Short mmCIF file of C-alpha atoms in Angstrom, two decimals:
data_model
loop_
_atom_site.label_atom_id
_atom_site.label_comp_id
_atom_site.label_asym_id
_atom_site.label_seq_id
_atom_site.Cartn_x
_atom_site.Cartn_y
_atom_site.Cartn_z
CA UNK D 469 42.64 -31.64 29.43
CA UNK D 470 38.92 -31.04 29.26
CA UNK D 471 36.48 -34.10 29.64
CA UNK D 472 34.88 -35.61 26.05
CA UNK D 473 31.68 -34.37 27.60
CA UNK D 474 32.74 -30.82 28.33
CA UNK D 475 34.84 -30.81 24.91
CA UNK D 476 31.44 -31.13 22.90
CA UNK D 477 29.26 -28.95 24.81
CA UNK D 478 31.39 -25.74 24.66
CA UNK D 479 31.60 -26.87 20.88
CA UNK D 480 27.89 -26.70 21.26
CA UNK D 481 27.78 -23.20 22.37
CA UNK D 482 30.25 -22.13 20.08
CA UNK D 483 28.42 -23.61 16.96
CA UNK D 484 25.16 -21.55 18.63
CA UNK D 485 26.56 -18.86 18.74
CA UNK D 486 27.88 -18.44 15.25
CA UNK D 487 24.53 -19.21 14.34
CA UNK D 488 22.72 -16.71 16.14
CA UNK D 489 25.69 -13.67 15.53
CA UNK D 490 23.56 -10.68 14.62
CA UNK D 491 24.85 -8.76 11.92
CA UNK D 492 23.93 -5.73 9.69
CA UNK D 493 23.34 -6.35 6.30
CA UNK D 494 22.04 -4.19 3.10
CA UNK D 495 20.87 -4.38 -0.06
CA UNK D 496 18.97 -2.43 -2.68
CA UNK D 497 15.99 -4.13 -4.90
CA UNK D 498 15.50 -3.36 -8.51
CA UNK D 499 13.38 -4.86 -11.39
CA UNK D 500 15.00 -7.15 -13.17
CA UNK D 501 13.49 -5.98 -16.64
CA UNK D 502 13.93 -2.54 -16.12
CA UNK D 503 16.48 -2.42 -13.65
CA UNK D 504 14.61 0.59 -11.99
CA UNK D 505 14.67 0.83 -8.45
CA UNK D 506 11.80 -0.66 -6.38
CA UNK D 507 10.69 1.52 -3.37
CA UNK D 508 8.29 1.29 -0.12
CA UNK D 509 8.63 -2.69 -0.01
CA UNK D 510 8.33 -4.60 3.34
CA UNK D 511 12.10 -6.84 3.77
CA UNK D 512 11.47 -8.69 6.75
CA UNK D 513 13.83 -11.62 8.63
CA UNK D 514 12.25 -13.63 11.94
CA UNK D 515 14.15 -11.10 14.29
CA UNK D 516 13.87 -7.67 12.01
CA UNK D 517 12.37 -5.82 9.28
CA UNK D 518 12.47 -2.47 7.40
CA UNK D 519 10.82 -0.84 4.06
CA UNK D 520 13.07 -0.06 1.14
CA UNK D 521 14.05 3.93 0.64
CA UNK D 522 13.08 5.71 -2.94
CA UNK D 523 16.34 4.08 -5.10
CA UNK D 524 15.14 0.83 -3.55
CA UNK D 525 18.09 0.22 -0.67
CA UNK D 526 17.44 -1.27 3.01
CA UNK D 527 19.25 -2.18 6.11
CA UNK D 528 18.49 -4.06 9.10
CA UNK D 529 20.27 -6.72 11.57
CA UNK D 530 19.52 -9.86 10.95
CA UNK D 531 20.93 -13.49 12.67
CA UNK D 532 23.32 -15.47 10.48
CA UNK D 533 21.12 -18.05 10.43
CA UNK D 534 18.30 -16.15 9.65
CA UNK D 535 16.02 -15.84 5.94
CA UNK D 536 15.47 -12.50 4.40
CA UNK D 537 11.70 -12.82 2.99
CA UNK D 538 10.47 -9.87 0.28
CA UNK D 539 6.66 -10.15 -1.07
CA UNK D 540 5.71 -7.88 -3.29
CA UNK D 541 2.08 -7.94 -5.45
CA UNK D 542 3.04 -8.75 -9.03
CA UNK D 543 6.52 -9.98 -8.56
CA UNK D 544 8.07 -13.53 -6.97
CA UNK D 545 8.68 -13.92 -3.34
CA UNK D 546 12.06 -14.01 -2.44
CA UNK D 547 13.63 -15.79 0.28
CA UNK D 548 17.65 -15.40 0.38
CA UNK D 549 19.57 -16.82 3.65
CA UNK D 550 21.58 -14.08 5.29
CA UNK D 551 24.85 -16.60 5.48
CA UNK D 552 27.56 -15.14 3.61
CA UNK D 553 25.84 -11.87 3.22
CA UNK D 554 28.76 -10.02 3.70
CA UNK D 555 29.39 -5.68 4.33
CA UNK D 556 28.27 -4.57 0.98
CA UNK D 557 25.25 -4.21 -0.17
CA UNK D 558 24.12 -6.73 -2.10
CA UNK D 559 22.09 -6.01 -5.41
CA UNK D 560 18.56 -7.90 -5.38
CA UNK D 561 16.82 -8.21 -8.68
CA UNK D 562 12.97 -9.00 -8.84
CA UNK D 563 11.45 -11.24 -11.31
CA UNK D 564 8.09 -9.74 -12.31
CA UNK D 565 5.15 -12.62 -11.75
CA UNK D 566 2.07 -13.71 -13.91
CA UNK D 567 -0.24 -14.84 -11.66
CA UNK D 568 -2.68 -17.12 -13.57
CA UNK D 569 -6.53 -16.41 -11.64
CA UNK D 570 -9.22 -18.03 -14.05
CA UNK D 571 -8.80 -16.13 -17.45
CA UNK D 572 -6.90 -13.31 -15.80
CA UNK D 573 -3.57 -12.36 -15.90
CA UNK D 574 -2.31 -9.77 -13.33
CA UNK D 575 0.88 -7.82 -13.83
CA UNK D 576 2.92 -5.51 -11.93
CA UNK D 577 1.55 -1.95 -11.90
CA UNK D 578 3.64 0.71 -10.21
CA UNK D 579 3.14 3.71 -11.61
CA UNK D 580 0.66 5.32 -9.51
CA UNK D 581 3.41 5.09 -6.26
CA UNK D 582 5.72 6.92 -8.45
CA UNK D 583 2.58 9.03 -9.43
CA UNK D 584 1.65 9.55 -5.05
CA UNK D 585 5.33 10.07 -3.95
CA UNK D 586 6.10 12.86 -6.50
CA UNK D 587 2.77 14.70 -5.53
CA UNK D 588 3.73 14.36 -1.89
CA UNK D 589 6.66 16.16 -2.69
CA UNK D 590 5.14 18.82 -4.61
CA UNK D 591 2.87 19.65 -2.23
CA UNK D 592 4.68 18.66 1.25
CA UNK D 593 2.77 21.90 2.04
CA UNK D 594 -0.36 20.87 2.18
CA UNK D 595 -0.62 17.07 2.75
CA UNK D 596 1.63 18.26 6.34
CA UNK D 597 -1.40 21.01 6.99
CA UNK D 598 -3.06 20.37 10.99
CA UNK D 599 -4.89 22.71 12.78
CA UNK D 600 -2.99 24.01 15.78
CA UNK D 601 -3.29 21.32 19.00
CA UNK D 602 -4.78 22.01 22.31
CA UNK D 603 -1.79 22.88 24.08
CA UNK D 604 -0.99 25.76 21.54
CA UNK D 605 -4.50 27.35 22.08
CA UNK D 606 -4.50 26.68 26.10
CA UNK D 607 -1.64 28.13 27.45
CA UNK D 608 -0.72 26.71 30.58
CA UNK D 609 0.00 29.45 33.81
CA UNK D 610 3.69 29.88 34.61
CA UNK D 611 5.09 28.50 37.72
CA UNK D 612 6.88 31.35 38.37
CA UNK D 613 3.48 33.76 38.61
CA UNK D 614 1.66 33.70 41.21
CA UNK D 615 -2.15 33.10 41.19
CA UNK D 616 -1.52 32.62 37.36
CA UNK D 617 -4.20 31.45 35.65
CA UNK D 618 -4.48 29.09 32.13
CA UNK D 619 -4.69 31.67 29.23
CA UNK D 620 -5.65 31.32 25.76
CA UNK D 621 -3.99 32.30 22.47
CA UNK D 622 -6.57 33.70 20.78
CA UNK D 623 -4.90 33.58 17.44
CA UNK D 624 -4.57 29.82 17.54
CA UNK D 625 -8.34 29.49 18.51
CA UNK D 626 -9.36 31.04 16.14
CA UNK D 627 -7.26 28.95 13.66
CA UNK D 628 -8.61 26.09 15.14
CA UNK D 629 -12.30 27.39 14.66
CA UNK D 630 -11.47 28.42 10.70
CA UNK D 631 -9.41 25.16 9.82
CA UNK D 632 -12.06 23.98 7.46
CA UNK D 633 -12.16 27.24 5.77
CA UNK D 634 -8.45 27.33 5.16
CA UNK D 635 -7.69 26.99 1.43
CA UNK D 636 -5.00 24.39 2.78
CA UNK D 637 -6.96 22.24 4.52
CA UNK D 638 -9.08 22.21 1.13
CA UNK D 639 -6.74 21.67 -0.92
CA UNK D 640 -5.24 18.88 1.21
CA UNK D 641 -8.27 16.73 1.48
CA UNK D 642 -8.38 17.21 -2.59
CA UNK D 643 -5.28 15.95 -2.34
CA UNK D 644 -6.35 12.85 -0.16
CA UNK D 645 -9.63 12.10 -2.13
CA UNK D 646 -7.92 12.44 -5.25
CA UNK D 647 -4.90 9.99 -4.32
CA UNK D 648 -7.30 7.18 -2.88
CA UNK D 649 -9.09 7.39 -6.24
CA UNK D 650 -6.47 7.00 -8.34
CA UNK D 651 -5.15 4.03 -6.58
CA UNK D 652 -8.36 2.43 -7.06
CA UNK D 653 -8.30 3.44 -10.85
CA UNK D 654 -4.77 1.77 -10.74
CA UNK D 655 -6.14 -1.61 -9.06
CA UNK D 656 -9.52 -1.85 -11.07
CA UNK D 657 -8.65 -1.07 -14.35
CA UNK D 658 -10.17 -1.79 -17.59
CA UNK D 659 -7.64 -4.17 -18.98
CA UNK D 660 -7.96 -6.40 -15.89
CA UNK D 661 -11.89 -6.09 -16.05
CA UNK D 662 -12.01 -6.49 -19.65
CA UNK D 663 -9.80 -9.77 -19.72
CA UNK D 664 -12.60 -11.25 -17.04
CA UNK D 665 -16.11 -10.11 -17.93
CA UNK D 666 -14.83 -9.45 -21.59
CA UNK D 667 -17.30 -6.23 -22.17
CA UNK D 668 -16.09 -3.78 -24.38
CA UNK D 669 -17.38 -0.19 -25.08
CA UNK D 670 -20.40 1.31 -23.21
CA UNK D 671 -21.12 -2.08 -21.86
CA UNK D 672 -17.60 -1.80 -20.02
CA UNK D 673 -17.55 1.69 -19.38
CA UNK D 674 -21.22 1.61 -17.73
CA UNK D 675 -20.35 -1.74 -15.53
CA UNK D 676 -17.03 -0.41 -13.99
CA UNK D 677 -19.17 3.03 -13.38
CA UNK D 678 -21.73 1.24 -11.71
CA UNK D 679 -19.36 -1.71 -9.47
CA UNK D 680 -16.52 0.47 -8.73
CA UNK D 681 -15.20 -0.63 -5.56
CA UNK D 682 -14.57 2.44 -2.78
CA UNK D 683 -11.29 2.82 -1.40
CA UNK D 684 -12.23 1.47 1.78
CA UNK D 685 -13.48 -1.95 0.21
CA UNK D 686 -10.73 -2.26 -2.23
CA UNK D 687 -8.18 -2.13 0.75
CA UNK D 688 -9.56 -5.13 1.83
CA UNK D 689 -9.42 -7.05 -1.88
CA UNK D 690 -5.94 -8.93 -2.59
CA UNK D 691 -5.69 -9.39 -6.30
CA UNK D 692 -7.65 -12.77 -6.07
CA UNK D 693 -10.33 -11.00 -3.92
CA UNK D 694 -10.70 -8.76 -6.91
CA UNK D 695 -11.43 -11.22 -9.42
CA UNK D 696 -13.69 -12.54 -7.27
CA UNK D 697 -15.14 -9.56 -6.69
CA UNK D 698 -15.48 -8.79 -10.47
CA UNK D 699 -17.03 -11.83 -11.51
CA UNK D 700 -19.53 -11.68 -8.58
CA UNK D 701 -20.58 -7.87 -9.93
CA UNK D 702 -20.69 -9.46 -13.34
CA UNK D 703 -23.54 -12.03 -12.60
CA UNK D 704 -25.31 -9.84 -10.64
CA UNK D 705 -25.19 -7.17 -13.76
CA UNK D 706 -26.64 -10.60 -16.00
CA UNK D 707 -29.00 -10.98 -14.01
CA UNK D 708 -30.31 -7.63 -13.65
CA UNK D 709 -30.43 -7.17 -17.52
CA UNK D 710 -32.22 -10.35 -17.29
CA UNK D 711 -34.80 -9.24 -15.48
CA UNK D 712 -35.79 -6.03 -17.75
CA UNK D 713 -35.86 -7.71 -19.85
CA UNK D 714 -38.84 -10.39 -18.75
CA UNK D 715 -40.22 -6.94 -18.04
CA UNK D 716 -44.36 -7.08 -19.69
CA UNK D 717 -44.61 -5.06 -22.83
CA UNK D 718 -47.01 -2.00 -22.24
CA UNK D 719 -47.36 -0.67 -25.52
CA UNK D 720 -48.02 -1.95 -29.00
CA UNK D 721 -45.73 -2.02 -31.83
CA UNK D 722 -46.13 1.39 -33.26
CA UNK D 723 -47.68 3.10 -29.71
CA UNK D 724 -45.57 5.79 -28.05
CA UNK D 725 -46.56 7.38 -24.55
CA UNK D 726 -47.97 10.98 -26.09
#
């Protein structure tokens, strides 16, 4: 019979390691209003992580006693405990969230990754275009010949030299520009800008021509960067106005320049 001492520590062990049992576990994430799938999010645990496929479904091992986490803009975090997970998948709705910044109100805008993956698709062509690599223009001598020398392929040098020219290569960094720019237009929109600087008309139109944030700088901007970054714009738009207008009058009432 084993010692009280012994008797607990193998219990120990055995607890431990029902704790730490890695398993694989699944699950697919949906909106809960519209019960549409949700694609391309990040489901991470402390040992694993994975993105979700196009209908929204994921797999990865995880530790019994581990915590899936899922955070994604414009909808509560979840944080579910794998315990009890089980084989199937399990169904994971997410509650849209209303995040409260100042006077703002930020929803959940998705469209424009619906809009990016089905233009991928429809032109896999040209967004997989490259100009051929080094080793497919320098050909290296065989090992087999000897005194062989490196030879080049002269039609892949001069596809190499003409890439720009290519109506591919055009089209795909169209395709590029064109996608940045409409993820900015989905990001800084004019209901969110509206609902802070609360211009309407020209005056809106002219301010989000003249602050529009690049794609590089708006990659940097989480959604309460942007507000920020709005409001900022806006007082230095006030102030500019301010100052043509303390601008010295040249001309009389009446005077023109002719």
């Amino acid at each position: 019979m084993l010692p009280m001492k012994q008797f607990l520590f193998i219990s120990f062990l055995f607890f431990l390691s029902q704790n730490t049992f890695a398993q694989q576990i699944s699950g697919r994430l949906i909106d809960a209003n519209t019960r549409e799938a949700i694609p391309y999010v990040l489901v991470a645990t402390n040992s694993a992580s994975a993105f979700t496929n196009e209908d929204g479904g994921f797999s990865l091992k995880a530790l019994s006693n581990d915590t899936v986490k899922i955070n994604l803009m414009g909808y509560k975090p979840l944080n579910l405990p794998v315990t009890n997970w089980g084989s199937q998948q399990r169904l994971i709705t997410m509650e849209p969230a209303y995040r409260q910044l100042g006077e703002v109100t930020i929803t959940a805008q998705r469209n424009h990754y619906r809009d990016s993956v089905n233009l991928r698709k429809e032109y896999a062509k040209q967004f997989n275009f490259r100009g051929p690599r080094f080793n497919e223009i320098f050909l290296a001598p065989s090992q087999y010949v000897p005194f062989a020398v490196m030879s080049i392929n002269v039609t892949q040098l001069y596809k190499a030299l003409t890439k720009k020219r290519d109506p591919n290569y055009k089209l795909q960094q169209t395709l590029l520009r064109d996608e940045r720019e409409s993820h900015v237009s989905a990001r800084f929109n004019k209901a969110l800008v509206a609902s802070i600087s609360h211009l309407k008309g020209d005056s809106l139109d002219n301010f989000m021509s003249a602050y529009r944030p690049t794609p590089a700088v708006l990659d940097k901007l989480n959604d309460y960067d942007l507000v920020r970054y709005i409001k900022t714009n806006l007082e230095k738009s006030k102030v500019s106005a301010t100052r043509l207008d303390d601008l010295p009058v040249m001309l009389k009432p009446g005077q023109s320049l002719e």
